Short mmCIF file of C-alpha atoms in Angstrom, two decimals:
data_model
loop_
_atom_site.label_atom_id
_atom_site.label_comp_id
_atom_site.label_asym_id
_atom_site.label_seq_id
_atom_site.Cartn_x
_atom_site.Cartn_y
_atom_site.Cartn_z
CA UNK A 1 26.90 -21.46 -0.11
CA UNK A 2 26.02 -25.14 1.20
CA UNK A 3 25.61 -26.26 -2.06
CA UNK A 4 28.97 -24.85 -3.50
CA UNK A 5 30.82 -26.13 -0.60
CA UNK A 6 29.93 -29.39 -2.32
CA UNK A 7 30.30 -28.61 -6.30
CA UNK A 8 33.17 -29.34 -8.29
CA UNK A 9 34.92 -26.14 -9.01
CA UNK A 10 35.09 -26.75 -12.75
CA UNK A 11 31.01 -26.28 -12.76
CA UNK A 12 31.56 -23.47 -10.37
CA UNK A 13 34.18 -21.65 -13.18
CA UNK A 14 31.61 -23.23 -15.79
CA UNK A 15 28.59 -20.83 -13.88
CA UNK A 16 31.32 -17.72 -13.88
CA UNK A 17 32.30 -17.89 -17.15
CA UNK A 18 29.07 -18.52 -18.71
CA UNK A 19 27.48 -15.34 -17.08
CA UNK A 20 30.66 -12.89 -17.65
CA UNK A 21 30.27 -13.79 -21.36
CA UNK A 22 26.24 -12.74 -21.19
CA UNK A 23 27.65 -10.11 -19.56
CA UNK A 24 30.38 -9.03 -21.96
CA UNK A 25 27.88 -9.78 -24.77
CA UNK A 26 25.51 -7.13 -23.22
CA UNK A 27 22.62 -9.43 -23.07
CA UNK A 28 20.61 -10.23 -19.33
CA UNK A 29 18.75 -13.58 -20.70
CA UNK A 30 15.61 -12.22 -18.27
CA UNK A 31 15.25 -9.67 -21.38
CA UNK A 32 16.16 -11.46 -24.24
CA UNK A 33 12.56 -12.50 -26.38
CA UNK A 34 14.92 -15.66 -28.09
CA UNK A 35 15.58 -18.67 -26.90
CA UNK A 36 19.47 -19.38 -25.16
CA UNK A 37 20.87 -22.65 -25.50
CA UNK A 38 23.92 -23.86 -23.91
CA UNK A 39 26.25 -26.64 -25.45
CA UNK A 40 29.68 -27.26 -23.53
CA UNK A 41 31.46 -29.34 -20.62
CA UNK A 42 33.86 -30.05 -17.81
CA UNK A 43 36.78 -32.32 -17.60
CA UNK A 44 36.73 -35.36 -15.39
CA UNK A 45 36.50 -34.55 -11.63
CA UNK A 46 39.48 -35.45 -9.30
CA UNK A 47 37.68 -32.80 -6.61
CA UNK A 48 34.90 -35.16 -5.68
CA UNK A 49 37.81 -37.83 -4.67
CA UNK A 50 40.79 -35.48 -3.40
CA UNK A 51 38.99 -32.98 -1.40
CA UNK A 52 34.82 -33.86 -0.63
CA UNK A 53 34.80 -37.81 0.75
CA UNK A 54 37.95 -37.48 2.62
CA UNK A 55 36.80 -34.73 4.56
CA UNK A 56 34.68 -36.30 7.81
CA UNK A 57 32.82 -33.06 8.56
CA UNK A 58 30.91 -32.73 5.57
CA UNK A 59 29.34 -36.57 6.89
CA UNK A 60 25.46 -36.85 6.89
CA UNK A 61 25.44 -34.10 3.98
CA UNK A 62 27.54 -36.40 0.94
CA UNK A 63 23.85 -37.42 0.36
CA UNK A 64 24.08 -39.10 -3.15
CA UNK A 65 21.72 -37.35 -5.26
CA UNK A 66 23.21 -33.65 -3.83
CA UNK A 67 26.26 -35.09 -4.30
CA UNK A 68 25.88 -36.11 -7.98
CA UNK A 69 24.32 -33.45 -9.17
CA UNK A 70 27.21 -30.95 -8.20
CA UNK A 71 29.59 -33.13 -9.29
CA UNK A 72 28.83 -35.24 -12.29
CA UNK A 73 29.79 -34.10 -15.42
CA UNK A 74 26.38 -34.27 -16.76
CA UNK A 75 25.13 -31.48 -15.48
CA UNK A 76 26.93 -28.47 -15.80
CA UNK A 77 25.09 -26.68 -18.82
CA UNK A 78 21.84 -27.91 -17.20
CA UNK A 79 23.13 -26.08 -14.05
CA UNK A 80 23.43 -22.82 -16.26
CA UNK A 81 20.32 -22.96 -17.94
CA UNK A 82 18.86 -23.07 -14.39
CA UNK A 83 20.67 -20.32 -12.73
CA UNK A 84 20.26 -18.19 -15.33
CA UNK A 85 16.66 -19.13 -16.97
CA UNK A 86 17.82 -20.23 -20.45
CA UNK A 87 15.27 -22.02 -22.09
CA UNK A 88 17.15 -23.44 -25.32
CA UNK A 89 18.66 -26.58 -25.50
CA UNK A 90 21.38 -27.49 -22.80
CA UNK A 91 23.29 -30.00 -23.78
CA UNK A 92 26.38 -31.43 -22.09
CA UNK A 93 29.33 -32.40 -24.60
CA UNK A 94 31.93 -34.77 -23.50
CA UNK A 95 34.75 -35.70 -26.16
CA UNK A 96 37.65 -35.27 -24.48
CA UNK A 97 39.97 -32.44 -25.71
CA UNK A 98 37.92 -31.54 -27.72
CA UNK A 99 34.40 -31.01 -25.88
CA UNK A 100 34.52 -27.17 -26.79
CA UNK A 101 34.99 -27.59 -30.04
CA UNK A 102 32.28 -30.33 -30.63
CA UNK A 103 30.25 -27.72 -28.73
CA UNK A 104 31.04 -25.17 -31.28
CA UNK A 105 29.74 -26.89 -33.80
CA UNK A 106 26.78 -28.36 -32.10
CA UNK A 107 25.75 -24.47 -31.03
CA UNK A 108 25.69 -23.89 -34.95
CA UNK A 109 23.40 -26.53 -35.84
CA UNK A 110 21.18 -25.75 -33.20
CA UNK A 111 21.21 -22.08 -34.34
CA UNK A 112 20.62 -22.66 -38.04
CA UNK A 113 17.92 -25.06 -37.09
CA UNK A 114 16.34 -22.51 -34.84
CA UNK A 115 16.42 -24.61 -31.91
CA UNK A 116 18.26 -21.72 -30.46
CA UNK A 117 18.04 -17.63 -31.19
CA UNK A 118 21.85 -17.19 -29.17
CA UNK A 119 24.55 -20.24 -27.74
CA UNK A 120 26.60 -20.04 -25.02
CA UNK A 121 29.46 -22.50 -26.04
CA UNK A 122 32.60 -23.12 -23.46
CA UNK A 123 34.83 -25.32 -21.44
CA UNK A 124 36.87 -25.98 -18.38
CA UNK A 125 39.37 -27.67 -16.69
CA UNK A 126 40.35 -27.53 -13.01
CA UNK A 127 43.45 -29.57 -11.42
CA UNK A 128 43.32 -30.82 -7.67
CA UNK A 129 45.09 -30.20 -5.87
CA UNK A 130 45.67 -26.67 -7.39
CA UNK A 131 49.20 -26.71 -6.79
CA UNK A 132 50.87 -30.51 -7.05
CA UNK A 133 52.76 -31.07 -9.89
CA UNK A 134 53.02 -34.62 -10.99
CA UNK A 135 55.32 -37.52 -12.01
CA UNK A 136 56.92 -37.72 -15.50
CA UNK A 137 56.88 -41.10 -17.03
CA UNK A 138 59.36 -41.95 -19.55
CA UNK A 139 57.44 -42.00 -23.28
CA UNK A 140 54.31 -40.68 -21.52
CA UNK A 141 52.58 -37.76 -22.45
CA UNK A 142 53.65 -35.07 -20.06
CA UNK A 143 56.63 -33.26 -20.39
CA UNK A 144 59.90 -33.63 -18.08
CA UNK A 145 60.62 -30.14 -17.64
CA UNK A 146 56.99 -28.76 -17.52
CA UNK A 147 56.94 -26.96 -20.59
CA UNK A 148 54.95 -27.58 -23.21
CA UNK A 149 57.46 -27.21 -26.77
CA UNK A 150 54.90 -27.66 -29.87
CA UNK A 151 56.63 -28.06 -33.20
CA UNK A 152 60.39 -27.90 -31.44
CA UNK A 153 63.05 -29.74 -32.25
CA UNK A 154 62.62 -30.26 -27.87
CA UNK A 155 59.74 -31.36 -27.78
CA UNK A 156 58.83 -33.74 -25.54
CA UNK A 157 54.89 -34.02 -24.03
CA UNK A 158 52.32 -31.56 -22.89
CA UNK A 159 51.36 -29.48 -19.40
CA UNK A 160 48.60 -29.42 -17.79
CA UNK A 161 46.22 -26.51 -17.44
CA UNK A 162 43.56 -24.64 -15.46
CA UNK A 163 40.82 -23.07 -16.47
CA UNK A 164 37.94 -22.35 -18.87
CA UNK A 165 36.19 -19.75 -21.34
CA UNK A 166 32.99 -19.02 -22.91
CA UNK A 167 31.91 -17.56 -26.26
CA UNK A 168 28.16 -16.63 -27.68
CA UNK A 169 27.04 -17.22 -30.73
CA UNK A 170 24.41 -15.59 -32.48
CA UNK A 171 22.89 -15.95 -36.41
CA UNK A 172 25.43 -13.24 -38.32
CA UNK A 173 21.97 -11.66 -40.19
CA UNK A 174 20.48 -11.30 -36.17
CA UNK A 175 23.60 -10.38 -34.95
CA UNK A 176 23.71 -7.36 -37.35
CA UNK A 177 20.02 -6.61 -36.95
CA UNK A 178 20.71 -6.32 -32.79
CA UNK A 179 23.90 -3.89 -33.72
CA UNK A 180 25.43 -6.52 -31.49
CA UNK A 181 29.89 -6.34 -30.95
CA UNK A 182 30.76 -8.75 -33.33
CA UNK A 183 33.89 -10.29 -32.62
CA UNK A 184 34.32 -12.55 -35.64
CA UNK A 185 32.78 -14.63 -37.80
CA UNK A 186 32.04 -18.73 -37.13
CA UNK A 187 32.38 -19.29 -41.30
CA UNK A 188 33.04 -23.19 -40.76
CA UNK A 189 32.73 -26.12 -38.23
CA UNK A 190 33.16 -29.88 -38.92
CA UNK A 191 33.44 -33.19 -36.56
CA UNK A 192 34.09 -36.71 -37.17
CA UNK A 193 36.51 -39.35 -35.17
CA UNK A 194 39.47 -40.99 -36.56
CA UNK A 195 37.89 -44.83 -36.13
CA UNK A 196 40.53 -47.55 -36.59
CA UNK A 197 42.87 -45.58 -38.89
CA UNK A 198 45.44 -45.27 -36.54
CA UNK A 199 47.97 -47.34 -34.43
CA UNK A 200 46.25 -47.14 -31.19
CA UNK A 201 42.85 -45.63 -29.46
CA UNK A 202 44.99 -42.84 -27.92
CA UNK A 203 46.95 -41.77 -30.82
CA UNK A 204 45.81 -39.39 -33.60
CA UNK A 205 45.19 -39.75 -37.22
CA UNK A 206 46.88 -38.15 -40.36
CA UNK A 207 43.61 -39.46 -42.05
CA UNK A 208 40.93 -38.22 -39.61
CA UNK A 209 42.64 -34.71 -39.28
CA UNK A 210 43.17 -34.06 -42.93
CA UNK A 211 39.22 -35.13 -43.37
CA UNK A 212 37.82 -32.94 -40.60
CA UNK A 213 39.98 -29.80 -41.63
CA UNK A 214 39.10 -30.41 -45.24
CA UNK A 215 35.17 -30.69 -44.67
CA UNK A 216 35.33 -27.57 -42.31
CA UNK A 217 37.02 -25.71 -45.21
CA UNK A 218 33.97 -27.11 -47.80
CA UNK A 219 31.56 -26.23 -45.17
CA UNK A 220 33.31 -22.53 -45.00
CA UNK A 221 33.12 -22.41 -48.94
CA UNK A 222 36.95 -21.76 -48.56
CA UNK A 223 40.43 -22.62 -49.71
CA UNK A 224 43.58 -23.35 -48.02
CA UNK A 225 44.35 -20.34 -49.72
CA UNK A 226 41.84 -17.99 -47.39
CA UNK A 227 43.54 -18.85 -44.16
CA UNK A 228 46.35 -17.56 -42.96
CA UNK A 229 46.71 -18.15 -38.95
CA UNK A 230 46.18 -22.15 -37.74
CA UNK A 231 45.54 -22.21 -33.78
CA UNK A 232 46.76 -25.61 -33.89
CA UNK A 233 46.23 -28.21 -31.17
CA UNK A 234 49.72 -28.25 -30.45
CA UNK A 235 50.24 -30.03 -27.29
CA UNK A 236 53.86 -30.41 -27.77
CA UNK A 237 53.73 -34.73 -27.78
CA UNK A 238 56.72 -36.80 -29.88
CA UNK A 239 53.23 -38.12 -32.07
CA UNK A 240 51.02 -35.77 -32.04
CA UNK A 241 53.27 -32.65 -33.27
CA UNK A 242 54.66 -34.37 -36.60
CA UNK A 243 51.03 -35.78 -37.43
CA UNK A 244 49.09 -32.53 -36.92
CA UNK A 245 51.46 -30.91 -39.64
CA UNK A 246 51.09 -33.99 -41.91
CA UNK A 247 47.12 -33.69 -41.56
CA UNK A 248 47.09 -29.98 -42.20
CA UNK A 249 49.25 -30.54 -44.79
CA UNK A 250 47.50 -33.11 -46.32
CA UNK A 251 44.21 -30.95 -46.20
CA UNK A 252 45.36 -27.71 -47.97
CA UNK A 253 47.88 -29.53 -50.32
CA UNK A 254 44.66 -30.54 -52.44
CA UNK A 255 43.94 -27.04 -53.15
CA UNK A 256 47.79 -24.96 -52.96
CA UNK A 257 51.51 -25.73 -53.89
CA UNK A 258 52.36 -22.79 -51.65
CA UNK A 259 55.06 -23.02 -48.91
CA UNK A 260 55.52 -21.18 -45.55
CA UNK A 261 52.88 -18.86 -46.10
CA UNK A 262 50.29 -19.94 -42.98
CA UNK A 263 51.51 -19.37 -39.88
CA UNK A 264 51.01 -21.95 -37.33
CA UNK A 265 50.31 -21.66 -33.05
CA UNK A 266 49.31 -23.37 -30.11
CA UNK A 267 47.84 -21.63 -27.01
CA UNK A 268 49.02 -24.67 -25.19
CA UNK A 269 52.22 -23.04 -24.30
CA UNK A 270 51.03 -20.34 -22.73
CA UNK A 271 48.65 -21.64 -20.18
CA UNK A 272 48.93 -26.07 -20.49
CA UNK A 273 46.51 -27.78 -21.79
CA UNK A 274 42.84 -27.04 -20.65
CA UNK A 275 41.04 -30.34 -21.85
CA UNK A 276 37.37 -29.63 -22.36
CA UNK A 277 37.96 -26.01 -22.55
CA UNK A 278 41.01 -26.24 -24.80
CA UNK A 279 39.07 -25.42 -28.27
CA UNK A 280 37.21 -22.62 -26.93
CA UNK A 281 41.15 -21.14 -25.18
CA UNK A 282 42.35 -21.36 -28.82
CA UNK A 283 39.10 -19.67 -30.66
CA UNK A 284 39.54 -16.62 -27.94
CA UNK A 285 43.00 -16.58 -28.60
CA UNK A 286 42.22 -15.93 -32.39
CA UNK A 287 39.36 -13.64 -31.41
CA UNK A 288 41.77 -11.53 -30.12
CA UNK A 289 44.41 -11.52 -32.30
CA UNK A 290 41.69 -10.88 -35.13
CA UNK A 291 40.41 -7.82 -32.94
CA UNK A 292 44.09 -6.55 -31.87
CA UNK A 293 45.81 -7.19 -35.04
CA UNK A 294 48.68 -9.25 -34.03
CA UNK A 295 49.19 -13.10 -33.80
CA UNK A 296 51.22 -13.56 -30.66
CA UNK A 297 54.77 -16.13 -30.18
CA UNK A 298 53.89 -19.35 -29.77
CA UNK A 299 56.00 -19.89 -26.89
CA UNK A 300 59.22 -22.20 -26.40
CA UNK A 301 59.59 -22.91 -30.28
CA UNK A 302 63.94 -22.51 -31.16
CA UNK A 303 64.39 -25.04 -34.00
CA UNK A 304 61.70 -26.67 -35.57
CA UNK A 305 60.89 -30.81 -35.17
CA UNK A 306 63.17 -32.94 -37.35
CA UNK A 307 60.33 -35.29 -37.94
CA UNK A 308 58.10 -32.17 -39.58
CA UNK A 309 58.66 -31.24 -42.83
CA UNK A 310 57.80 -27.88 -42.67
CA UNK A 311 60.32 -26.54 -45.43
CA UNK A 312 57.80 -28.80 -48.09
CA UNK A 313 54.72 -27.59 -46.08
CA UNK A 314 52.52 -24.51 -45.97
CA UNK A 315 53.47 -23.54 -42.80
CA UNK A 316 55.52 -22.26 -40.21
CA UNK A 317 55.80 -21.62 -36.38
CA UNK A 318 54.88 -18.92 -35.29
CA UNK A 319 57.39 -17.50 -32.99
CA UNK A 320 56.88 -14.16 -32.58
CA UNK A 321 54.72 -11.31 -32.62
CA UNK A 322 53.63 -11.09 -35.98
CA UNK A 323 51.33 -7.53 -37.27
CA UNK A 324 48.08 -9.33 -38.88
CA UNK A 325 46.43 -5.81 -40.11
CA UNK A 326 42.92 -5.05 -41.79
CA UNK A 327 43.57 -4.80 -45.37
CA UNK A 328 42.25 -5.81 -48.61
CA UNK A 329 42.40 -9.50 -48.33
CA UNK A 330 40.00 -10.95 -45.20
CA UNK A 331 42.11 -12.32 -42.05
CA UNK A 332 41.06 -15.59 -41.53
CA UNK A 333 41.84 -18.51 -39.49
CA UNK A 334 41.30 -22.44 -38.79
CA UNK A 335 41.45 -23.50 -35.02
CA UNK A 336 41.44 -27.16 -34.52
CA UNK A 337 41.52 -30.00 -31.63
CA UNK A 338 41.61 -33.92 -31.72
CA UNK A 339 39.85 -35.22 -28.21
CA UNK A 340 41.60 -38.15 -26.89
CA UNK A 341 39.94 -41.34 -28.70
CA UNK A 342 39.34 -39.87 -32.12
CA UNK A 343 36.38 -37.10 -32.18
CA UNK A 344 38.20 -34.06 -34.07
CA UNK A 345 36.84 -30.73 -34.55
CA UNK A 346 37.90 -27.60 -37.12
CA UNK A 347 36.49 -24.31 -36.87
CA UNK A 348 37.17 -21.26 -39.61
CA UNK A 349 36.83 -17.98 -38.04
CA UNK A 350 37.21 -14.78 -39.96
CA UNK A 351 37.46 -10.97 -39.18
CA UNK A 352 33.86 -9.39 -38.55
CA UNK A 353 33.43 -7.96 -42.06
#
């Protein structure tokens, strides 16, 4: 308990989440013969500032090295390999928005090279104060109204978010052998980062998006053809909405002439913006609607952006529940996020057979 009373809670939800997907899994890494590795992170940590060093009592006890280690972002998968006795790699990712998703594809590597038998891969994000809102600035990133609008005609910046989320990956052929659940498929991953191609260091890139999607589709051995969900990043921004559509459309528009036939979401709106864990919200998000059947609303869409061209695109918002049932063709889907500074990841999941 001492040494909680110190931690930042995002390593704290990090721990939780980590062991509840074990758990869920139906593995207890004491019995497991493999190796576990454990690839994620934490966004930065406003606790350490806000709550810890203004609070006298705690004194003679902010010794530095305690201090650091329960609150640097270094060490929270190091901090679950030791609670929990995982001896595969930990590594700690830090990329911005899109940590998880880095993660991902790290976890994969490490798995194919047999660095790792099983991967816990996740990401979280914990405001402090819990309950503050904040200031909107005029042309800054967060919305005015605290909603978060992707692809609308309204929108006008992202929200915020709390929280984080955990996934394990196994190799499919052990996976099967174990008569493990199998959730879905990884069939895809790819990384890179947007270098000067842009207008800024905080803006995206048509270029770097189109690249990352396309070489996670090659790496799939897919066409734009196979996918029809996109868990987009979607945070909703006056840039970043009409450029994610332009990259995506860029990507499959090598391969298809179709139009309107991939339906496009964003978690975002349901629960803000979760920063390091953002990728791996979106990949449970199309976990489940893989598993239940149904892609849910992207929230808050009523007219689509007049600065997306979605009528000469393959896509379209969606905006409510839409049946996506087992059938002949495979469901399958691309989830993507750009972290802040350039490093992009794509993912292609697909159903579990």
């Amino acid at each position: 308990p001492r040494e909680v009373e110190l931690m930042d809670p995002q390593q704290r939800i990090f721990l939780e989440c980590a062991r509840a997907a074990l758990e869920d899994a139906g593995y207890d890494p004491s019995r497991f013969a493999g190796k576990v590795g454990v690839f994620g992170g934490v966004g930065r940590n406003p606790y350490l500032y806000e709550n810890i060093a203004r609070r006298e009592e705690f004194g003679d006890r902010l010794i530095e090295h305690h201090i650091q280690i329960g609150n640097e972002r270094d060490f929270p998968p190091t901090h679950v390999a030791y609670k929990l006795n995982l001896r595969g790699p930990a590594i700690n990712v830090q990329t911005a928005c899109s940590t998880s998703g880095v993660a991902l594809h790290l976890a994969c590597q490490s798995l194919l090279a047999g660095d790792s038998d099983m991967v816990l891969v996740g990401g979280a994000k914990v405001l402090v104060p819990t309950h503050a809102g904040y200031l909107y600035v005029d042309g800054g990133a967060l919305a005015p109204d605290g909603h978060i609008r992707a692809f609308d005609a309204g929108a006008s910046g992202m929200v915020r978010g709390s929280g984080g989320g955990f996934i394990v990956v196994k190799r499919l052929e052990d996976a099967l052998a174990d008569r493990d659940t199998i959730r879905a498929i990884v069939r895809g991953t790819a990384v890179n980062n947007d270098g000067s191609s842009k207008i800024g260091f905080t803006a995206p890139s048509v270029q770097g998006q189109s690249e990352v999607i396309t070489a996670a589709l090659d790496a799939a051995g897919l066409s734009p053809d196979d996918i029809q969900y996109i868990e987009a990043h979607g945070t909703g921004t006056v840039i970043g909405d009409p450029m994610e559509i332009a990259g995506l459309t860029r990507a499959y528009r090598r391969a298809t002439d179709r139009r309107g036939y991939c339906a496009v979401g964003s978690v975002k709106t349901n629960i803000g913006h979760l920063d390091a864990g953002a990728m791996v919200a979106g990949i449970i998000k199309t976990v489940l609607s893989l598993e239940n059947e149904l892609i849910p609303p992207s929230l808050n869409f009523e007219r689509p952006n007049p600065a997306i061209d979605f009528a000469s695109s393959p896509f379209f918002v969606n905006a409510k529940a839409r049946p996506w049932p087992r059938g002949e063709v495979k469901r399958r889907a691309g989830v993507s996020s750009f972290g802040l500074g350039g490093t992009n990841a794509h993912a292609i999941r697909s159903e579990e057979h």
